[in-house]
Coordinates of C-alpha atoms and ligand atoms in Angstrom, one line a residue:
M43 CA 63.0 97.0 -27.9
Y44 CA 65.3 94.1 -27.2
K45 CA 65.5 90.9 -29.3
D46 CA 66.8 87.8 -27.4
D47 CA 68.2 85.8 -30.4
E48 CA 70.9 84.0 -28.5
V49 CA 68.9 83.0 -25.5
N50 CA 67.2 79.8 -26.7
K51 CA 69.4 76.8 -25.8
T52 CA 69.4 75.7 -22.2
K53 CA 67.0 76.9 -19.4
K54 CA 69.7 79.3 -18.3
D55 CA 70.3 80.5 -21.8
K56 CA 66.6 81.3 -22.1
E57 CA 66.8 83.9 -19.4
L58 CA 66.0 87.4 -20.7
V59 CA 68.7 90.0 -20.1
L60 CA 68.0 93.7 -20.3
T61 CA 71.1 95.8 -20.9
D62 CA 71.4 99.6 -20.6
K63 CA 73.7 100.3 -23.6
T64 CA 75.1 103.5 -22.1
S65 CA 76.1 102.2 -18.6
G66 CA 76.5 98.5 -19.6
V67 CA 74.4 97.5 -16.6
S68 CA 72.3 94.4 -17.1
W69 CA 69.2 92.9 -15.4
I70 CA 67.9 89.4 -15.7
L71 CA 64.2 89.4 -16.3
P72 CA 62.1 86.6 -14.7
T73 CA 61.2 83.9 -17.2
P74 CA 57.7 82.5 -17.1
T75 CA 57.9 78.9 -15.9
K76 CA 55.3 76.1 -15.2
S77 CA 54.9 74.4 -11.8
D78 CA 57.4 71.7 -12.9
G79 CA 60.0 74.3 -13.6
K80 CA 59.9 74.1 -17.4
I81 CA 59.8 77.2 -19.4
Q82 CA 56.2 78.2 -20.2
A83 CA 56.8 80.3 -23.3
Q84 CA 59.7 80.8 -25.7
P85 CA 59.7 84.5 -26.4
T86 CA 61.2 85.6 -29.7
S87 CA 61.1 89.3 -29.0
V88 CA 60.6 91.3 -26.0
V89 CA 59.2 94.8 -25.7
V90 CA 60.1 96.9 -22.6
L91 CA 57.6 99.6 -21.9
P92 CA 58.0 102.4 -19.4
R93 CA 55.5 101.8 -16.6
S94 CA 53.2 104.8 -16.3
T95 CA 52.6 106.2 -12.8
N96 CA 48.9 106.6 -13.9
T97 CA 47.2 103.3 -13.1
Q98 CA 44.1 104.5 -14.9
S99 CA 45.5 104.5 -18.4
L100 CA 46.4 102.4 -21.3
T101 CA 50.0 102.3 -22.7
V102 CA 49.7 101.8 -26.5
L103 CA 52.6 100.9 -28.7
D104 CA 52.1 101.6 -32.4
N105 CA 54.1 98.9 -34.1
R106 CA 54.1 100.8 -37.4
T107 CA 56.1 103.6 -35.9
N108 CA 57.4 102.3 -32.6
K109 CA 55.8 105.3 -30.9
L110 CA 54.2 105.0 -27.5
Y111 CA 51.0 106.7 -26.4
E112 CA 49.3 107.0 -23.0
I113 CA 45.5 106.9 -23.1
P114 CA 43.7 107.9 -19.9
I115 CA 40.8 105.7 -18.7
T116 CA 37.9 107.6 -17.2
N117 CA 34.7 105.8 -16.0
N118 CA 36.0 102.6 -17.5
T119 CA 36.1 104.3 -21.0
I120 CA 38.8 105.7 -23.2
S121 CA 38.3 108.7 -25.4
A122 CA 38.1 107.8 -29.1
L123 CA 39.5 111.3 -29.8
K124 CA 42.8 110.3 -28.2
F125 CA 43.3 107.8 -31.0
K126 CA 43.4 110.7 -33.4
E127 CA 46.8 111.5 -32.2
I128 CA 48.1 108.1 -33.4
R129 CA 49.4 108.6 -36.9
S130 CA 51.7 106.6 -39.1
D131 CA 53.9 107.4 -42.0
P132 CA 52.5 105.5 -45.0
A133 CA 53.7 105.5 -48.6
P134 CA 53.0 108.8 -50.4
G135 CA 49.8 108.7 -52.5
S136 CA 48.4 105.5 -50.8
R137 CA 44.9 105.3 -49.4
E138 CA 46.6 104.7 -46.0
E139 CA 48.3 108.1 -46.4
D140 CA 45.0 109.8 -47.0
E141 CA 43.4 108.1 -43.9
S142 CA 46.3 108.1 -41.5
G143 CA 46.8 111.8 -41.9
K144 CA 43.6 112.1 -39.9
G145 CA 44.8 109.7 -37.2
L146 CA 43.5 106.3 -36.0
K147 CA 39.7 105.8 -35.9
V148 CA 37.7 103.4 -33.8
F149 CA 35.7 101.1 -36.0
D150 CA 32.5 99.9 -34.3
P151 CA 29.7 99.1 -36.7
A152 CA 26.3 99.0 -34.9
F153 CA 27.8 100.7 -31.8
Q154 CA 28.5 97.4 -30.2
N155 CA 31.0 98.7 -27.7
T156 CA 30.8 102.5 -28.0
A157 CA 29.5 104.9 -25.3
V158 CA 28.3 108.2 -26.9
A159 CA 26.9 110.1 -23.9
Y160 CA 27.0 110.4 -20.1
S161 CA 23.5 109.8 -18.8
K162 CA 21.8 109.7 -15.4
I163 CA 18.5 108.4 -16.6
T164 CA 18.5 104.6 -16.9
Y165 CA 20.8 101.9 -15.6
I166 CA 20.9 98.4 -17.1
N167 CA 23.0 95.5 -15.9
G168 CA 22.6 93.0 -18.7
D169 CA 24.5 90.2 -16.9
T170 CA 22.3 90.3 -13.8
G171 CA 19.1 91.4 -15.5
A172 CA 18.8 94.7 -13.5
L173 CA 16.9 97.7 -14.8
R174 CA 16.6 101.0 -12.8
Y175 CA 15.1 104.4 -13.7
R176 CA 17.1 107.2 -12.0
G177 CA 18.2 104.5 -9.5
Y178 CA 14.8 103.1 -8.7
P179 CA 14.4 99.3 -9.5
I180 CA 11.9 98.7 -12.2
E181 CA 10.1 96.1 -10.0
Q182 CA 9.3 98.7 -7.3
L183 CA 8.1 101.3 -9.9
A184 CA 5.9 98.7 -11.6
E185 CA 4.4 97.7 -8.3
K186 CA 3.9 101.1 -6.6
S187 CA 4.1 103.9 -9.2
T188 CA 2.1 105.3 -12.1
Y189 CA 3.1 106.0 -15.6
L190 CA 2.9 109.8 -15.3
E191 CA 4.9 109.7 -12.1
V192 CA 7.6 107.6 -13.9
A193 CA 7.5 110.0 -16.8
Y194 CA 8.2 112.9 -14.4
L195 CA 11.0 110.9 -12.8
L196 CA 12.6 110.1 -16.1
I197 CA 12.4 113.6 -17.5
Y198 CA 13.2 115.7 -14.4
G199 CA 15.3 113.3 -12.4
E200 CA 13.4 112.9 -9.1
L201 CA 10.0 111.5 -8.0
P202 CA 7.5 114.4 -7.9
S203 CA 6.0 115.8 -4.7
K204 CA 2.2 115.7 -4.4
T205 CA 1.8 119.2 -5.8
Q206 CA 4.4 118.7 -8.6
Y207 CA 2.6 115.4 -9.5
A208 CA -0.8 117.1 -9.6
S209 CA 0.4 120.0 -11.7
F210 CA 2.4 117.8 -14.1
S211 CA -0.6 115.5 -14.6
H212 CA -2.9 118.5 -15.0
E213 CA -0.7 120.0 -17.7
I214 CA -0.5 116.8 -19.6
M215 CA -4.2 116.0 -19.4
R216 CA -5.1 119.5 -20.7
H217 CA -2.8 119.0 -23.7
T218 CA -4.6 115.9 -25.0
F219 CA -6.6 117.7 -27.7
V220 CA -5.2 117.9 -31.2
H221 CA -5.8 120.5 -33.9
F222 CA -8.8 119.8 -36.0
N223 CA -6.6 119.6 -39.1
V224 CA -4.7 116.7 -37.5
T225 CA -7.9 114.8 -37.4
E226 CA -8.5 115.7 -41.0
L227 CA -5.0 114.4 -41.9
M228 CA -5.8 111.2 -40.0
R229 CA -9.0 110.7 -42.0
K230 CA -7.0 110.8 -45.3
F231 CA -5.2 107.6 -44.6
N232 CA -6.2 104.4 -46.4
Y233 CA -8.7 102.3 -44.5
D234 CA -6.1 99.6 -43.9
A235 CA -3.1 101.8 -43.2
H236 CA -0.8 100.4 -40.5
P237 CA -1.5 102.4 -37.3
M238 CA 2.2 102.9 -36.6
G239 CA 2.6 104.6 -40.0
M240 CA -0.3 106.9 -39.2
F241 CA 1.0 107.6 -35.7
I242 CA 4.5 108.5 -36.9
S243 CA 3.2 110.7 -39.7
C244 CA 0.8 112.6 -37.4
I245 CA 3.6 113.2 -34.8
S246 CA 5.7 114.6 -37.6
A247 CA 2.8 116.8 -38.9
M248 CA 2.4 118.2 -35.3
S249 CA 5.6 120.2 -35.9
T250 CA 3.7 122.3 -38.4
F251 CA 1.0 123.1 -35.9
H252 CA 3.3 124.6 -33.3
P253 CA 5.4 127.4 -34.9
D254 CA 6.3 128.5 -31.4
A255 CA 8.4 125.3 -31.2
N256 CA 10.1 125.6 -34.6
P257 CA 13.7 126.6 -34.3
A258 CA 13.7 127.8 -37.9
L259 CA 11.2 130.5 -36.8
A260 CA 11.8 131.0 -33.1
G261 CA 15.6 130.8 -33.0
S262 CA 18.1 127.9 -33.4
N263 CA 18.9 127.5 -29.7
L264 CA 15.3 127.9 -28.6
F265 CA 15.2 124.7 -26.6
I266 CA 18.5 125.2 -24.9
R267 CA 17.7 128.8 -24.0
D268 CA 14.1 128.5 -22.8
E269 CA 13.1 125.9 -20.3
R270 CA 9.4 126.9 -20.5
V271 CA 9.2 126.2 -24.2
R272 CA 10.9 122.9 -23.6
N273 CA 8.4 121.9 -21.0
K274 CA 5.5 123.0 -23.1
Q275 CA 6.5 120.5 -25.8
I276 CA 6.9 117.8 -23.2
Y277 CA 3.3 118.4 -22.1
R278 CA 2.0 118.4 -25.6
L279 CA 3.8 115.3 -26.7
L280 CA 2.9 113.3 -23.6
G281 CA -0.7 114.6 -23.8
K282 CA -1.5 114.3 -27.5
T283 CA 0.2 111.0 -28.5
P284 CA -2.4 108.7 -26.9
T285 CA -5.1 110.8 -28.7
L286 CA -3.3 110.2 -32.1
A287 CA -2.9 106.5 -31.3
A288 CA -6.7 106.2 -30.4
M289 CA -7.6 108.0 -33.6
A290 CA -5.4 105.7 -35.7
Y291 CA -7.2 102.7 -34.0
R292 CA -10.7 104.2 -34.6
H293 CA -9.8 105.1 -38.2
R294 CA -9.1 101.5 -39.0
I295 CA -12.4 100.3 -37.7
G296 CA -14.4 103.2 -39.2
R297 CA -15.5 104.9 -36.0
S298 CA -15.5 108.6 -35.4
Y299 CA -12.8 109.9 -33.1
N300 CA -13.5 110.4 -29.4
V301 CA -12.8 113.6 -27.5
P302 CA -10.3 113.2 -24.6
Q303 CA -11.7 113.0 -21.1
N304 CA -9.3 115.0 -18.8
N305 CA -11.0 113.9 -15.6
L306 CA -9.8 110.3 -16.2
S307 CA -6.3 108.9 -15.6
Y308 CA -3.8 108.7 -18.4
T309 CA -4.5 105.1 -19.3
E310 CA -8.2 105.3 -18.5
N311 CA -8.5 108.3 -20.9
F312 CA -6.7 106.3 -23.6
L313 CA -9.0 103.3 -23.2
Y314 CA -12.0 105.6 -23.2
M315 CA -10.8 107.3 -26.5
L316 CA -10.4 103.8 -28.0
D317 CA -13.7 102.2 -26.9
Q318 CA -16.5 104.6 -25.9
L319 CA -19.4 104.7 -28.3
S320 CA -22.5 106.4 -27.0
E321 CA -22.4 105.1 -23.5
K322 CA -22.8 107.7 -20.8
N323 CA -20.2 108.0 -17.9
Y324 CA -18.1 105.4 -19.6
K325 CA -15.3 104.2 -17.3
P326 CA -12.8 101.6 -18.5
N327 CA -12.2 98.5 -16.3
P328 CA -9.8 99.6 -13.5
K329 CA -7.8 96.4 -13.7
L330 CA -7.1 96.8 -17.4
A331 CA -6.3 100.5 -17.0
R332 CA -3.8 99.5 -14.2
A333 CA -2.3 96.7 -16.3
L334 CA -1.8 99.1 -19.2
D335 CA -0.3 101.6 -16.8
I336 CA 2.2 99.0 -15.6
L337 CA 3.0 98.1 -19.3
F338 CA 3.6 101.8 -19.9
I339 CA 6.0 102.0 -16.9
L340 CA 8.0 99.0 -18.2
H341 CA 8.3 100.5 -21.7
A342 CA 9.0 104.1 -20.6
D343 CA 12.8 104.0 -21.1
H344 CA 15.6 101.6 -21.9
E345 CA 18.7 103.8 -22.2
L346 CA 20.5 104.1 -25.6
N347 CA 18.5 101.5 -27.6
C348 CA 18.1 102.0 -31.4
S349 CA 15.2 104.5 -31.2
T350 CA 16.5 106.5 -28.2
A351 CA 19.9 106.8 -30.0
A352 CA 17.9 108.0 -33.0
M353 CA 16.2 110.6 -30.8
R354 CA 19.5 111.9 -29.5
H355 CA 21.0 111.8 -33.0
I356 CA 18.2 113.8 -34.6
G357 CA 17.8 116.1 -31.6
S358 CA 21.5 116.9 -31.8
S359 CA 20.8 119.0 -34.9
L360 CA 18.5 121.1 -32.6
V361 CA 15.4 120.3 -34.7
D362 CA 12.0 120.5 -33.0
P363 CA 11.0 117.5 -30.8
Y364 CA 8.0 116.5 -33.0
S365 CA 10.3 115.8 -36.0
A366 CA 12.9 114.1 -33.7
I367 CA 10.2 111.9 -32.0
S368 CA 8.7 110.9 -35.4
G369 CA 12.2 109.7 -36.4
A370 CA 12.7 107.9 -33.1
A371 CA 9.3 106.2 -33.5
A372 CA 10.2 105.1 -37.0
A373 CA 13.3 103.4 -35.6
L374 CA 11.1 101.7 -33.0
Y375 CA 8.8 100.4 -35.7
G376 CA 11.4 98.0 -37.1
P377 CA 10.9 94.2 -36.3
L378 CA 14.3 94.0 -34.5
H379 CA 13.1 96.7 -32.0
G380 CA 9.6 97.7 -31.0
G381 CA 8.0 96.0 -34.0
A382 CA 9.1 92.7 -32.4
N383 CA 5.9 92.5 -30.3
E384 CA 3.8 92.4 -33.4
A385 CA 6.2 89.9 -35.0
V386 CA 6.1 87.6 -31.9
L387 CA 2.3 87.3 -32.1
R388 CA 2.3 86.6 -35.8
M389 CA 5.0 84.0 -35.1
L390 CA 3.0 82.3 -32.2
E391 CA -0.1 82.3 -34.4
E392 CA 1.9 80.6 -37.2
I393 CA 3.3 78.0 -34.9
G394 CA -0.2 77.5 -33.6
S395 CA 0.2 74.6 -31.2
L396 CA 2.8 73.1 -28.7
D397 CA 3.6 70.1 -30.9
K398 CA 4.9 72.4 -33.7
V399 CA 7.4 74.1 -31.4
P400 CA 10.4 71.7 -31.9
V401 CA 10.2 71.9 -35.7
F402 CA 10.1 75.7 -35.5
L403 CA 13.1 75.9 -33.1
Q404 CA 15.0 73.6 -35.4
E405 CA 14.4 76.0 -38.2
V406 CA 15.6 78.9 -36.0
K407 CA 18.8 77.0 -35.3
E408 CA 19.3 76.4 -39.0
R409 CA 18.9 80.1 -39.4
K410 CA 15.9 79.8 -41.6
R411 CA 13.7 81.6 -39.1
K412 CA 14.1 84.2 -36.3
L413 CA 12.7 83.6 -32.8
F414 CA 11.2 87.0 -32.2
G415 CA 11.0 88.2 -28.6
F416 CA 14.2 86.4 -27.8
G417 CA 17.7 87.9 -27.5
H418 CA 19.0 91.4 -26.6
R419 CA 22.1 93.4 -27.2
I420 CA 22.5 94.1 -23.5
Y421 CA 20.6 91.5 -21.6
K422 CA 22.5 88.2 -21.4
N423 CA 20.1 87.1 -18.7
Y424 CA 16.3 87.2 -18.3
D425 CA 14.9 90.6 -19.2
P426 CA 13.4 91.9 -15.9
R427 CA 10.5 93.5 -17.8
A428 CA 9.6 90.1 -19.4
K429 CA 9.3 88.6 -15.8
I430 CA 6.9 91.3 -14.7
I431 CA 4.8 91.1 -17.9
R432 CA 4.5 87.3 -17.6
K433 CA 3.0 87.8 -14.1
I434 CA 0.5 90.5 -15.1
A435 CA -0.6 88.5 -18.1
Y436 CA -2.6 86.3 -15.8
E437 CA -4.2 89.3 -14.1
V438 CA -5.4 90.4 -17.5
F439 CA -6.6 86.9 -18.4
D440 CA -8.7 86.9 -15.2
V441 CA -10.6 89.9 -16.6
C442 CA -10.6 89.2 -20.3
G443 CA -10.2 85.5 -20.6
R444 CA -7.2 83.3 -21.1
E445 CA -5.2 83.8 -24.4
P446 CA -4.6 80.3 -25.6
L447 CA -1.3 81.2 -27.3
I448 CA 0.2 81.6 -23.9
D449 CA 0.7 77.8 -23.8
V450 CA 2.7 78.0 -27.1
A451 CA 4.7 80.9 -25.7
M452 CA 5.5 79.1 -22.5
G453 CA 6.4 75.8 -24.3
L454 CA 8.6 77.7 -26.7
E455 CA 10.4 79.4 -23.8
K456 CA 10.9 76.2 -21.9
I457 CA 12.3 74.3 -24.8
A458 CA 14.5 77.2 -25.9
L459 CA 16.0 77.8 -22.5
E460 CA 17.1 74.2 -22.2
D461 CA 18.6 74.1 -25.7
E462 CA 22.4 74.4 -26.2
Y463 CA 22.0 76.9 -29.1
F464 CA 20.1 79.4 -26.9
I465 CA 22.2 78.7 -23.7
K466 CA 25.5 79.2 -25.5
R467 CA 24.3 82.5 -27.0
K468 CA 22.6 83.6 -23.7
L469 CA 19.3 84.2 -25.5
Y470 CA 16.4 84.8 -23.1
P471 CA 12.9 86.2 -23.6
N472 CA 12.8 90.0 -23.9
V473 CA 10.1 92.5 -23.2
D474 CA 8.3 91.8 -26.4
F475 CA 7.9 88.0 -25.9
Y476 CA 4.9 88.2 -23.5
S477 CA 3.6 91.8 -24.0
G478 CA 1.8 90.9 -27.3
L479 CA -0.2 88.2 -25.5
I480 CA -1.5 90.7 -23.0
Y481 CA -2.4 93.1 -25.7
K482 CA -4.2 90.3 -27.7
A483 CA -6.1 89.2 -24.6
M484 CA -7.1 92.9 -24.1
G485 CA -8.5 92.8 -27.6
F486 CA -6.0 95.0 -29.4
P487 CA -5.4 94.2 -33.1
T488 CA -1.9 92.9 -33.7
D489 CA -0.7 95.9 -35.7
M490 CA -1.5 98.2 -32.7
F491 CA 1.2 96.6 -30.6
P492 CA 4.2 98.8 -31.8
V493 CA 2.0 101.9 -31.1
L494 CA 1.4 100.6 -27.6
F495 CA 5.2 100.4 -27.2
A496 CA 5.7 103.9 -28.7
I497 CA 3.2 105.8 -26.5
P498 CA 5.1 105.2 -23.2
R499 CA 8.5 105.4 -24.8
I500 CA 7.8 109.1 -25.6
A501 CA 8.7 109.8 -21.9
G502 CA 12.1 108.2 -22.4
W503 CA 12.8 109.9 -25.6
L504 CA 11.9 113.3 -24.0
A505 CA 14.1 112.6 -21.0
H506 CA 17.1 111.9 -23.3
W507 CA 16.2 115.0 -25.5
K508 CA 16.2 117.2 -22.4
E509 CA 19.4 115.7 -20.9
S510 CA 21.2 116.2 -24.2
L511 CA 20.1 119.8 -24.5
E512 CA 21.3 120.5 -21.0
D513 CA 24.6 118.8 -21.6
K514 CA 27.2 121.6 -22.1
E515 CA 29.4 119.1 -24.0
S516 CA 26.7 118.3 -26.6
K517 CA 27.5 118.6 -30.2
I518 CA 25.8 117.6 -33.4
W519 CA 26.2 113.8 -33.9
R520 CA 28.4 112.9 -36.8
P521 CA 30.0 109.4 -36.9
R522 CA 32.9 108.6 -39.1
Q523 CA 33.2 106.1 -41.9
V524 CA 36.0 104.1 -43.4
Y525 CA 35.9 104.8 -47.2
V526 CA 36.5 101.6 -49.1
G527 CA 35.2 102.7 -52.5
P528 CA 37.2 103.5 -55.7
S529 CA 39.9 106.0 -55.6
V530 CA 39.7 109.1 -57.9
R531 CA 38.5 108.4 -61.5
S532 CA 37.5 110.4 -64.5
Y533 CA 34.0 110.8 -65.8
V534 CA 33.3 108.9 -69.0
P535 CA 30.6 110.4 -71.3
L536 CA 27.5 108.2 -71.8
D537 CA 28.3 107.6 -75.6
L538 CA 31.7 106.3 -74.8
R539 CA 30.6 103.7 -72.2
E540 CA 30.4 100.4 -74.0
A541 CA 29.4 97.4 -71.9
D542 CA 26.5 97.3 -69.4
N543 CA 27.9 97.3 -65.9
K544 CA 26.7 94.6 -63.6
V545 CA 25.5 96.9 -60.8
F546 CA 21.9 97.4 -62.0
V547 CA 19.8 95.3 -64.4
A548 CA 17.2 97.6 -65.9
K549 CA 13.8 96.0 -66.1
V550 CA 10.9 97.5 -67.8
H551 CA 8.1 98.2 -65.3
H552 CA 4.6 97.7 -66.6
P553 CA 2.2 99.3 -64.2
F554 CA -0.8 98.0 -66.2
S555 CA -3.7 95.8 -65.0
K556 CA -4.5 92.6 -66.9
R557 CA -7.4 94.4 -68.7
T558 CA -5.3 97.4 -69.7
S559 CA -2.5 95.1 -71.1
V560 CA -5.0 93.7 -73.6
A561 CA -6.5 97.1 -74.5
T562 CA -5.3 99.2 -77.4
F563 CA -4.0 102.8 -76.8
D564 CA -1.0 105.0 -77.5
D565 CA 1.7 104.1 -75.1
D566 CA 3.9 107.1 -74.2
D567 CA 6.9 104.8 -73.6
K568 CA 6.6 103.2 -77.1
I569 CA 6.2 106.6 -78.7
Q570 CA 9.3 107.8 -76.7
S571 CA 11.4 104.8 -78.0
K572 CA 10.4 105.6 -81.6
L573 CA 11.7 109.1 -81.4
Ligands
LIG729 N1 16.7 84.0 -32.7 C1 17.7 83.2 -33.1 N2 19.0 83.5 -32.9 C2 19.3 84.7 -32.4 C3 18.3 85.6 -31.9 C4 17.0 85.2 -32.1 N3 16.0 86.0 -31.7 N4 18.9 86.7 -31.4 C5 20.2 86.5 -31.5 N5 20.5 85.3 -32.1 C6 21.8 84.7 -32.3 C7 22.4 85.4 -33.6 O1 22.1 84.7 -34.7 C8 23.9 85.3 -33.2 O2 24.3 84.0 -33.4 P1 25.8 83.7 -34.0 O3 26.8 84.3 -33.0 O4 26.0 82.2 -34.1 O5 25.9 84.4 -35.3 C9 23.9 85.5 -31.7 O6 22.6 85.1 -31.2 C10 24.1 87.0 -31.3 O7 23.1 87.8 -31.8 P2 23.3 89.2 -32.6 O8 22.3 89.2 -33.7 O9 24.7 89.4 -32.8 O10 22.8 90.1 -31.4 P3 22.5 91.6 -31.5 O11 22.8 92.2 -30.2 O12 23.1 92.2 -32.7 O13 20.9 91.7 -31.8 C11 18.6 91.5 -31.3 C12 20.0 91.8 -30.7 C13 17.5 91.9 -30.2 C14 18.4 92.4 -32.5 C15 18.4 90.1 -31.6 O14 18.6 89.3 -30.5 C16 17.1 89.7 -32.4 O15 17.1 89.9 -33.6 N6 16.1 89.3 -31.6 C17 14.8 89.1 -32.2 C18 14.0 90.4 -32.3 C19 13.5 91.0 -31.0 O16 12.9 90.3 -30.2 N7 13.7 92.3 -30.8 C20 13.3 92.9 -29.6 C21 14.4 93.4 -28.7 S1 13.8 93.9 -27.0 C22 12.8 95.3 -27.3 C23 13.6 96.5 -27.7 O17 14.0 97.2 -26.8 O18 13.8 96.7 -28.9

């Protein structure tokens, strides 16, 4: 390092000179100047770094220690593990000493700029608004493909041949029946239970019905070792989840559950299980079955979103896929993720009419409200799925009648896209903005919407599960934290603790109804306090 203390008077004086102390040889370094010849910057200290021959690397100088590190760049990423080698020499006994002994960590809450896996499944370009499954543009798949073909593509990496497609569809459709005790479990839910809660619980319960797929019983590396066992769970999960969803729907409206019809297509069978009563040869409307199939294609995968990251995370412990998928579905349920389609519809219903849109958007800008169905961590342009959904909404309206809230949605979109707040933050409609309107037009109750997102996402979760099991570099996921709590302290016995601390205000909870609170009886709590 070379400090240029005496080079600050004239232009000439401000030239930087590098001198080799051993040989005495000096070099004049170019000084940054503006177009008028004036000096652009007045450096106070200069660091000379050795130029690495590796152009795909970072040269990092630790200013605490003056040590240099070279960090290779591969696939436009740097390895966080390389930063472990960067250590300082802090004061003995300090927290920094404790931490720095382990090397530097990368702090990235909410994974905003951290890649955790190599994947060949889905490509998203958030700036241009491109989405591809295994290289195929989503627009082509939505137009020409079917959901089961897309599921095969996502899971196995290629589009199936005719025979592969026939055998894959056959396997899935003959795994649509669920154990009788699962139906009994479903019956035990409250009459107004949220269908997503029922769906998640029943998927989780499925792990107890398939001991052949339980690593605790069949061997910890069961799914890595045995491709057939892995495939069997893929068929079961793709086959049985629409049955569970249809049962949750029928439970809510007090109808007995329908037996799956394996001669129908995937979405036809789903619509049949939802709707058939006693009609013979019931066949759902083909346009609605196709619209649902397209919606399933659009929702099938979206690389490492919150729920898929959860799937990989839970799966990394090598647990069975039913437990992992119930965890992933729970992540999807949240209103910032797959629960947003339900939140969008409730929001549109609350706004009610076009004239209320400006007031609502003002409240969003004042951070009193959230505009559900807008914004995305990756897309800083129009979500390509939202474009396709907007188009097919009208095809569904042709069959089922126009959903009047579409006018509120389109008005909201138009005003938002012209508003500085949304332009500056690059907030565009995402997949959930229009999907709820189609589901509503098709007659689905609002709380079924997240379930309609979760059914097709099973394919994506399974594709990522399979890819991570086949990845030789896979390890159990275990992020790091930065501990900022108290340093070591000694336990104080209860009797010696004087003042109430402020962290928790104890409130007495009275679980009594109005009538019980005016009744007379022996109260256990009161008896307890007298002792
Ligand atoms: N309404 C109002 N402001 C928003 C919204 C929104 N929907 N989304 C983002 N912003 C603002 C946010 O307040 C922040 O502003 P500032 O920089 O001034 O603080 C800025 O935009 C950046 O947002 P962020 O919260 O840092 O972005 P994120 O990447 O952490 O969150 C998101 C992404 C999807 C959770 C968020 O945009 C959001 O909450 N959207 C509404 C919920 C929603 O529609 N979710 C469905 C996502 S698509 C389906 C799926 O795959 O899950």
